[in-house]
């Protein structure tokens, strides 16, 4: 999507594309698959756990919010770069988000009845280096998560 | 293999109900965990529910929703919820949501 950004990274060393139906059993499947793919960069256990959690959040949002438990697919693309940067795209063609800024606020949720905590985007933001969310109502949502492995997070410093 | 499996272990003493959770908490597993926990809570009506998280291998924000929901249910029946032995990962996500402000959390695993 944003080609200019990719230039910052050194060479792309590997790439994975994954299409999965938006059913809840695929939350575990998606995070396990992405973690297995990222293992070739020898991530620390903490980095790997951060990535798994962020992917789980993005994928759950596709299932719960974008398609509201109806039929649809979500699309994951993972790029690995030689400077140990991981870039993960999670795309859906669901309902989209009317106000992205508001959606990203901690504790904001449109599904309180479903016992959502409204902390999904906050988790993604805190566990990764960067989160971008692009969305169009009625078209879908693209979430991009990036992390340079082996770097300390703001909390740890 | 990839389906999120979980298991509960229950101990009861007087008004205290101890539940140890095993496995992964995500939106997929939280749906049935919630049902099972609420069934036990409403049957036993404990004054104090302690959820032992020491054997949780993964938890995302669905776990926060699960814990907040049980916190509310315990309050409704006049009891309290406490969380014990969260590992470092789980503790980090609990703190991110500021859960320690209203739920008693103790004993790092
Ligand atoms: N992929 C998506 N499609 C449509 N809406 C979304 C999507 N992701 C997030 N949202 C909206 O943003 C809100 C906040 O998301 P999040 O921080 O993950 O909290 P939660 O999932 O607990 O509601 C959701 O309640 C929903 O309204
Ligand atoms: Mg969410």
mmCIF file of C-alpha atoms and ligand atoms in Angstrom:
data_model
loop_
_atom_site.group_PDB
_atom_site.id
_atom_site.type_symbol
_atom_site.label_atom_id
_atom_site.label_comp_id
_atom_site.label_asym_id
_atom_site.label_seq_id
_atom_site.Cartn_x
_atom_site.Cartn_y
_atom_site.Cartn_z
ATOM 1 C CA UNK A 1 0.000 0.000 0.000
ATOM 2 C CA UNK A 2 2.585 2.574 1.040
ATOM 3 C CA UNK A 3 5.554 1.946 -1.217
ATOM 4 C CA UNK A 4 7.587 4.905 -0.069
ATOM 5 C CA UNK A 5 7.774 3.459 3.412
ATOM 6 C CA UNK A 6 9.216 0.176 2.225
ATOM 7 C CA UNK A 7 12.292 1.904 0.815
ATOM 8 C CA UNK A 8 13.508 2.612 4.326
ATOM 9 C CA UNK A 9 13.955 -1.067 4.984
ATOM 10 C CA UNK A 10 16.842 -2.947 3.486
ATOM 11 C CA UNK A 11 16.224 -5.982 1.308
ATOM 12 C CA UNK A 12 13.103 -7.985 1.605
ATOM 13 C CA UNK A 13 14.267 -11.471 2.517
ATOM 14 C CA UNK A 14 11.003 -13.338 2.640
ATOM 15 C CA UNK A 15 7.287 -12.893 2.190
ATOM 16 C CA UNK A 16 4.162 -14.833 3.163
ATOM 17 C CA UNK A 17 0.573 -14.383 2.014
ATOM 18 C CA UNK A 18 -2.290 -16.026 3.798
ATOM 19 C CA UNK A 19 -6.035 -15.975 3.116
ATOM 20 C CA UNK A 20 -8.330 -17.313 5.798
ATOM 21 C CA UNK A 21 -12.093 -17.330 6.348
ATOM 22 C CA UNK A 22 -13.265 -15.055 9.154
ATOM 23 C CA UNK A 23 -14.097 -17.729 11.705
ATOM 24 C CA UNK A 24 -12.891 -17.551 15.275
ATOM 25 C CA UNK A 25 -10.853 -20.752 15.198
ATOM 26 C CA UNK A 26 -8.544 -18.896 12.778
ATOM 27 C CA UNK A 27 -7.460 -16.417 15.463
ATOM 28 C CA UNK A 28 -5.136 -19.072 16.891
ATOM 29 C CA UNK A 29 -4.240 -20.332 13.434
ATOM 30 C CA UNK A 30 -3.255 -16.881 12.147
ATOM 31 C CA UNK A 31 -1.036 -15.931 15.077
ATOM 32 C CA UNK A 32 0.651 -19.350 15.088
ATOM 33 C CA UNK A 33 1.341 -19.148 11.332
ATOM 34 C CA UNK A 34 2.777 -15.620 11.522
ATOM 35 C CA UNK A 35 4.921 -16.543 14.540
ATOM 36 C CA UNK A 36 6.271 -19.626 12.741
ATOM 37 C CA UNK A 37 7.129 -17.519 9.701
ATOM 38 C CA UNK A 38 8.867 -14.821 11.783
ATOM 39 C CA UNK A 39 10.982 -17.450 13.583
ATOM 40 C CA UNK A 40 13.570 -17.296 10.774
ATOM 41 C CA UNK A 41 14.629 -13.858 12.063
ATOM 42 C CA UNK A 42 15.414 -15.447 15.466
ATOM 43 C CA UNK A 43 13.186 -13.128 17.447
ATOM 44 C CA UNK A 44 13.402 -12.960 21.242
ATOM 45 C CA UNK A 45 10.553 -14.672 23.104
ATOM 46 C CA UNK A 46 9.221 -11.218 24.031
ATOM 47 C CA UNK A 47 9.237 -9.976 20.425
ATOM 48 C CA UNK A 48 7.494 -13.134 19.284
ATOM 49 C CA UNK A 49 4.860 -12.874 22.023
ATOM 50 C CA UNK A 50 4.266 -9.212 21.104
ATOM 51 C CA UNK A 51 3.735 -10.110 17.438
ATOM 52 C CA UNK A 52 1.394 -12.988 18.267
ATOM 53 C CA UNK A 53 -0.744 -10.776 20.442
ATOM 54 C CA UNK A 54 -0.917 -7.926 17.900
ATOM 55 C CA UNK A 55 -1.871 -10.334 15.084
ATOM 56 C CA UNK A 56 -4.513 -11.923 17.281
ATOM 57 C CA UNK A 57 -6.053 -8.479 17.900
ATOM 58 C CA UNK A 58 -6.101 -7.469 14.236
ATOM 59 C CA UNK A 59 -7.560 -10.795 13.109
ATOM 60 C CA UNK A 60 -10.196 -10.863 15.856
ATOM 61 C CA UNK A 61 -11.351 -7.422 14.725
ATOM 62 C CA UNK A 62 -11.919 -8.758 11.191
ATOM 63 C CA UNK A 63 -14.037 -11.610 12.550
ATOM 64 C CA UNK A 64 -15.981 -9.716 15.217
ATOM 65 C CA UNK A 65 -16.348 -6.225 13.739
ATOM 66 C CA UNK A 66 -15.632 -6.210 9.995
ATOM 67 C CA UNK A 67 -17.800 -9.200 9.108
ATOM 68 C CA UNK A 68 -19.785 -9.409 12.359
ATOM 69 C CA UNK A 69 -19.529 -13.205 12.378
ATOM 70 C CA UNK A 70 -20.843 -13.393 8.794
ATOM 71 C CA UNK A 71 -19.021 -14.918 5.848
ATOM 72 C CA UNK A 72 -15.870 -13.286 4.542
ATOM 73 C CA UNK A 73 -12.110 -13.658 4.246
ATOM 74 C CA UNK A 74 -9.227 -11.795 5.771
ATOM 75 C CA UNK A 75 -5.846 -11.462 4.100
ATOM 76 C CA UNK A 76 -2.496 -11.437 5.868
ATOM 77 C CA UNK A 77 0.787 -10.439 4.219
ATOM 78 C CA UNK A 78 4.025 -10.692 6.164
ATOM 79 C CA UNK A 79 7.267 -9.178 4.869
ATOM 80 C CA UNK A 80 10.613 -9.838 6.511
ATOM 81 C CA UNK A 81 13.502 -7.454 5.910
ATOM 82 C CA UNK A 82 17.233 -7.891 6.353
ATOM 83 C CA UNK A 83 17.405 -5.303 9.146
ATOM 84 C CA UNK A 84 15.122 -7.585 11.201
ATOM 85 C CA UNK A 85 12.032 -5.564 10.487
ATOM 86 C CA UNK A 86 8.716 -7.415 10.316
ATOM 87 C CA UNK A 87 5.819 -5.822 8.455
ATOM 88 C CA UNK A 88 2.377 -7.404 8.787
ATOM 89 C CA UNK A 89 -0.700 -6.362 6.845
ATOM 90 C CA UNK A 90 -4.149 -7.530 7.890
ATOM 91 C CA UNK A 91 -6.837 -6.652 5.368
ATOM 92 C CA UNK A 92 -10.577 -7.217 5.389
ATOM 93 C CA UNK A 93 -13.387 -6.294 2.999
ATOM 94 C CA UNK A 94 -15.911 -5.780 5.744
ATOM 95 C CA UNK A 95 -17.931 -2.849 7.060
ATOM 96 C CA UNK A 96 -15.061 -0.410 7.582
ATOM 97 C CA UNK A 97 -14.585 2.115 10.391
ATOM 98 C CA UNK A 98 -16.418 5.450 10.359
ATOM 99 C CA UNK A 99 -14.030 7.272 12.696
ATOM 100 C CA UNK A 100 -10.603 5.652 12.932
ATOM 101 C CA UNK A 101 -9.214 8.118 15.429
ATOM 102 C CA UNK A 102 -12.047 7.434 17.833
ATOM 103 C CA UNK A 103 -11.821 3.657 17.277
ATOM 104 C CA UNK A 104 -8.143 3.747 18.276
ATOM 105 C CA UNK A 105 -8.826 5.348 21.644
ATOM 106 C CA UNK A 106 -8.283 3.036 24.641
ATOM 107 C CA UNK A 107 -11.505 1.412 25.890
ATOM 108 C CA UNK A 108 -13.534 2.505 22.849
ATOM 109 C CA UNK A 109 -15.722 -0.324 21.579
ATOM 110 C CA UNK A 110 -18.913 -0.631 19.547
ATOM 111 C CA UNK A 111 -19.544 -4.112 20.921
ATOM 112 C CA UNK A 112 -19.865 -3.871 24.704
ATOM 113 C CA UNK A 113 -22.527 -6.601 24.660
ATOM 114 C CA UNK A 114 -19.947 -9.024 23.298
ATOM 115 C CA UNK A 115 -17.681 -8.270 26.274
ATOM 116 C CA UNK A 116 -15.089 -6.532 24.124
ATOM 117 C CA UNK A 117 -12.661 -4.453 26.143
ATOM 118 C CA UNK A 118 -11.949 -1.762 23.571
ATOM 119 C CA UNK A 119 -8.222 -2.381 24.081
ATOM 120 C CA UNK A 120 -7.352 -4.098 20.792
ATOM 121 C CA UNK A 121 -5.793 -1.125 19.006
ATOM 122 C CA UNK A 122 -4.055 -0.063 22.232
ATOM 123 C CA UNK A 123 -2.461 -3.505 22.482
ATOM 124 C CA UNK A 124 -1.336 -3.386 18.822
ATOM 125 C CA UNK A 125 0.134 0.080 19.322
ATOM 126 C CA UNK A 126 1.998 -0.840 22.500
ATOM 127 C CA UNK A 127 3.310 -4.224 21.411
ATOM 128 C CA UNK A 128 4.533 -3.126 17.971
ATOM 129 C CA UNK A 129 6.708 -0.168 16.897
ATOM 130 C CA UNK A 130 4.100 1.197 14.560
ATOM 131 C CA UNK A 131 0.416 0.793 13.761
ATOM 132 C CA UNK A 132 -1.383 2.331 10.817
ATOM 133 C CA UNK A 133 -5.088 1.909 10.173
ATOM 134 C CA UNK A 134 -6.726 2.832 6.857
ATOM 135 C CA UNK A 135 -10.408 2.257 6.433
ATOM 136 C CA UNK A 136 -13.358 3.071 4.237
ATOM 137 C CA UNK A 137 -16.933 2.563 5.313
ATOM 138 C CA UNK A 138 -18.549 -0.256 3.393
ATOM 139 C CA UNK A 139 -15.209 -1.189 1.771
ATOM 140 C CA UNK A 140 -12.982 -2.565 4.470
ATOM 141 C CA UNK A 141 -9.988 -1.957 6.677
ATOM 142 C CA UNK A 142 -6.227 -2.316 6.347
ATOM 143 C CA UNK A 143 -4.125 -2.596 9.478
ATOM 144 C CA UNK A 144 -0.335 -2.433 9.127
ATOM 145 C CA UNK A 145 1.844 -3.527 12.018
ATOM 146 C CA UNK A 146 5.609 -3.048 11.967
ATOM 147 C CA UNK A 147 8.295 -4.036 14.404
ATOM 148 C CA UNK A 148 12.060 -4.019 14.289
ATOM 149 C CA UNK A 149 13.157 -7.081 16.237
ATOM 150 C CA UNK A 150 15.646 -6.893 19.077
ATOM 151 C CA UNK A 151 14.856 -3.303 19.938
ATOM 152 C CA UNK A 152 13.665 -2.336 23.358
ATOM 153 C CA UNK A 153 10.137 -1.036 23.690
ATOM 154 C CA UNK A 154 9.467 2.305 25.319
ATOM 155 C CA UNK A 155 8.347 0.540 28.532
ATOM 156 C CA UNK A 156 11.550 -1.483 28.910
ATOM 157 C CA UNK A 157 13.912 1.447 28.483
ATOM 158 C CA UNK B 1 -3.940 -28.557 16.738
ATOM 159 C CA UNK B 2 -4.483 -24.832 16.299
ATOM 160 C CA UNK B 3 -7.882 -24.669 17.936
ATOM 161 C CA UNK B 4 -7.549 -22.751 21.172
ATOM 162 C CA UNK B 5 -7.933 -25.307 23.884
ATOM 163 C CA UNK B 6 -8.498 -24.490 27.491
ATOM 164 C CA UNK B 7 -9.369 -26.235 30.706
ATOM 165 C CA UNK B 8 -10.604 -25.166 34.139
ATOM 166 C CA UNK B 9 -9.665 -26.656 37.508
ATOM 167 C CA UNK B 10 -12.036 -25.833 40.344
ATOM 168 C CA UNK B 11 -11.511 -25.893 44.109
ATOM 169 C CA UNK B 12 -14.054 -24.846 46.702
ATOM 170 C CA UNK B 13 -13.653 -24.018 50.358
ATOM 171 C CA UNK B 14 -16.501 -22.409 52.274
ATOM 172 C CA UNK B 15 -17.210 -19.128 50.510
ATOM 173 C CA UNK B 16 -14.052 -19.203 48.459
ATOM 174 C CA UNK B 17 -14.007 -20.473 44.871
ATOM 175 C CA UNK B 18 -10.625 -21.035 43.253
ATOM 176 C CA UNK B 19 -10.490 -21.548 39.493
ATOM 177 C CA UNK B 20 -7.257 -22.237 37.687
ATOM 178 C CA UNK B 21 -7.346 -21.569 33.953
ATOM 179 C CA UNK B 22 -5.180 -23.538 31.543
ATOM 180 C CA UNK B 23 -4.416 -22.765 27.899
ATOM 181 C CA UNK B 24 -5.026 -19.728 25.712
ATOM 182 C CA UNK B 25 -7.506 -16.894 26.163
ATOM 183 C CA UNK B 26 -8.575 -15.233 22.931
ATOM 184 C CA UNK B 27 -12.000 -14.281 21.562
ATOM 185 C CA UNK B 28 -12.487 -17.870 20.329
ATOM 186 C CA UNK B 29 -11.929 -19.530 23.720
ATOM 187 C CA UNK B 30 -13.342 -16.668 25.808
ATOM 188 C CA UNK B 31 -16.871 -17.293 24.534
ATOM 189 C CA UNK B 32 -17.092 -20.762 26.079
ATOM 190 C CA UNK B 33 -14.903 -19.881 29.078
ATOM 191 C CA UNK B 34 -17.375 -17.145 29.915
ATOM 192 C CA UNK B 35 -20.323 -19.572 29.785
ATOM 193 C CA UNK B 36 -18.583 -22.173 31.893
ATOM 194 C CA UNK B 37 -17.379 -19.681 34.506
ATOM 195 C CA UNK B 38 -20.771 -18.031 34.845
ATOM 196 C CA UNK B 39 -22.470 -21.374 35.299
ATOM 197 C CA UNK B 40 -20.091 -22.222 38.179
ATOM 198 C CA UNK B 41 -20.352 -18.755 39.739
ATOM 199 C CA UNK B 42 -24.143 -18.740 39.717
ATOM 200 C CA UNK B 43 -24.305 -22.255 41.118
ATOM 201 C CA UNK B 44 -21.776 -21.745 43.910
ATOM 202 C CA UNK B 45 -22.377 -18.032 44.563
ATOM 203 C CA UNK B 46 -18.994 -17.554 46.287
ATOM 204 C CA UNK B 47 -18.085 -14.443 48.295
ATOM 205 C CA UNK B 48 -14.663 -14.547 46.790
ATOM 206 C CA UNK B 49 -13.654 -15.847 43.359
ATOM 207 C CA UNK B 50 -9.933 -16.265 42.745
ATOM 208 C CA UNK B 51 -8.851 -16.823 39.154
ATOM 209 C CA UNK B 52 -5.407 -18.398 38.969
ATOM 210 C CA UNK B 53 -3.778 -17.371 35.674
ATOM 211 C CA UNK B 54 -0.402 -19.075 36.217
ATOM 212 C CA UNK B 55 -1.076 -21.682 33.498
ATOM 213 C CA UNK B 56 -2.290 -19.265 30.823
ATOM 214 C CA UNK B 57 0.039 -19.497 27.830
ATOM 215 C CA UNK B 58 -1.499 -16.684 25.788
ATOM 216 C CA UNK B 59 -3.923 -13.885 26.443
ATOM 217 C CA UNK B 60 -4.998 -10.941 24.305
ATOM 218 C CA UNK B 61 -7.563 -8.201 24.982
ATOM 219 C CA UNK B 62 -10.374 -10.780 24.901
ATOM 220 C CA UNK B 63 -9.020 -11.862 28.287
ATOM 221 C CA UNK B 64 -9.515 -8.329 29.586
ATOM 222 C CA UNK B 65 -13.155 -8.457 28.506
ATOM 223 C CA UNK B 66 -13.555 -11.859 30.148
ATOM 224 C CA UNK B 67 -12.079 -10.661 33.452
ATOM 225 C CA UNK B 68 -14.073 -7.407 33.480
ATOM 226 C CA UNK B 69 -17.287 -9.333 32.814
ATOM 227 C CA UNK B 70 -16.645 -11.743 35.711
ATOM 228 C CA UNK B 71 -15.716 -8.791 37.932
ATOM 229 C CA UNK B 72 -19.145 -7.305 37.217
ATOM 230 C CA UNK B 73 -20.987 -10.587 37.791
ATOM 231 C CA UNK B 74 -19.233 -11.121 41.142
ATOM 232 C CA UNK B 75 -20.227 -7.637 42.219
ATOM 233 C CA UNK B 76 -23.820 -8.299 41.219
ATOM 234 C CA UNK B 77 -24.006 -11.322 43.519
ATOM 235 C CA UNK B 78 -22.292 -9.449 46.350
ATOM 236 C CA UNK B 79 -18.834 -10.994 46.044
ATOM 237 C CA UNK B 80 -15.384 -9.999 44.869
ATOM 238 C CA UNK B 81 -13.005 -11.167 42.153
ATOM 239 C CA UNK B 82 -9.265 -11.520 42.625
ATOM 240 C CA UNK B 83 -6.626 -12.534 40.090
ATOM 241 C CA UNK B 84 -3.589 -14.487 41.152
ATOM 242 C CA UNK B 85 -0.221 -15.458 39.641
ATOM 243 C CA UNK B 86 -0.398 -13.847 36.188
ATOM 244 C CA UNK B 87 2.825 -14.367 34.219
ATOM 245 C CA UNK B 88 4.810 -11.383 32.971
ATOM 246 C CA UNK B 89 3.002 -11.271 29.606
ATOM 247 C CA UNK B 90 -0.440 -11.405 31.147
ATOM 248 C CA UNK B 91 0.509 -8.835 33.771
ATOM 249 C CA UNK B 92 1.665 -6.453 31.068
ATOM 250 C CA UNK B 93 -1.685 -6.528 29.321
ATOM 251 C CA UNK B 94 -3.570 -6.208 32.642
ATOM 252 C CA UNK B 95 -1.544 -3.090 33.428
ATOM 253 C CA UNK B 96 -2.089 -1.674 29.948
ATOM 254 C CA UNK B 97 -5.812 -1.609 30.745
ATOM 255 C CA UNK B 98 -5.251 -0.398 34.315
ATOM 256 C CA UNK B 99 -7.067 -3.444 35.722
ATOM 257 C CA UNK B 100 -5.099 -3.251 38.980
ATOM 258 C CA UNK B 101 -7.142 -0.176 39.856
ATOM 259 C CA UNK B 102 -10.300 -2.175 40.473
ATOM 260 C CA UNK B 103 -9.332 -5.848 40.569
ATOM 261 C CA UNK B 104 -7.026 -7.282 43.233
ATOM 262 C CA UNK B 105 -3.982 -8.807 41.506
ATOM 263 C CA UNK B 106 -1.290 -10.651 43.407
ATOM 264 C CA UNK B 107 1.516 -13.184 43.284
ATOM 265 C CA UNK B 108 3.442 -13.007 40.033
ATOM 266 C CA UNK B 109 3.823 -16.540 38.663
HETATM 267 N N1 LIG C 1 -11.472 -4.483 11.028
HETATM 268 C C1 LIG C 1 -12.449 -3.693 11.552
HETATM 269 N N2 LIG C 1 -13.595 -3.459 10.854
HETATM 270 C C2 LIG C 1 -14.573 -2.681 11.357
HETATM 271 N N3 LIG C 1 -14.509 -2.074 12.574
HETATM 272 C C3 LIG C 1 -13.401 -2.247 13.313
HETATM 273 C C4 LIG C 1 -12.314 -3.074 12.860
HETATM 274 N N4 LIG C 1 -11.346 -3.059 13.797
HETATM 275 C C5 LIG C 1 -11.795 -2.280 14.790
HETATM 276 N N5 LIG C 1 -13.023 -1.793 14.516
HETATM 277 C C6 LIG C 1 -13.807 -0.852 15.370
HETATM 278 O O1 LIG C 1 -12.915 -0.249 16.299
HETATM 279 C C7 LIG C 1 -13.358 -0.486 17.638
HETATM 280 C C8 LIG C 1 -12.159 -0.646 18.560
HETATM 281 O O2 LIG C 1 -11.409 -1.825 18.256
HETATM 282 P P1 LIG C 1 -10.522 -2.498 19.395
HETATM 283 O O3 LIG C 1 -9.592 -1.478 19.940
HETATM 284 O O4 LIG C 1 -9.914 -3.733 18.848
HETATM 285 O O5 LIG C 1 -11.568 -2.853 20.552
HETATM 286 P P2 LIG C 1 -12.686 -4.001 20.609
HETATM 287 O O6 LIG C 1 -12.384 -5.001 19.549
HETATM 288 O O7 LIG C 1 -12.535 -4.577 21.974
HETATM 289 O O8 LIG C 1 -14.000 -3.321 20.391
HETATM 290 C C9 LIG C 1 -14.250 -1.701 17.544
HETATM 291 O O9 LIG C 1 -15.209 -1.744 18.589
HETATM 292 C C10 LIG C 1 -14.906 -1.523 16.173
HETATM 293 O O10 LIG C 1 -15.987 -0.631 16.236
HETATM 294 MG MG1 LIG C 2 -10.551 -5.770 19.099
#
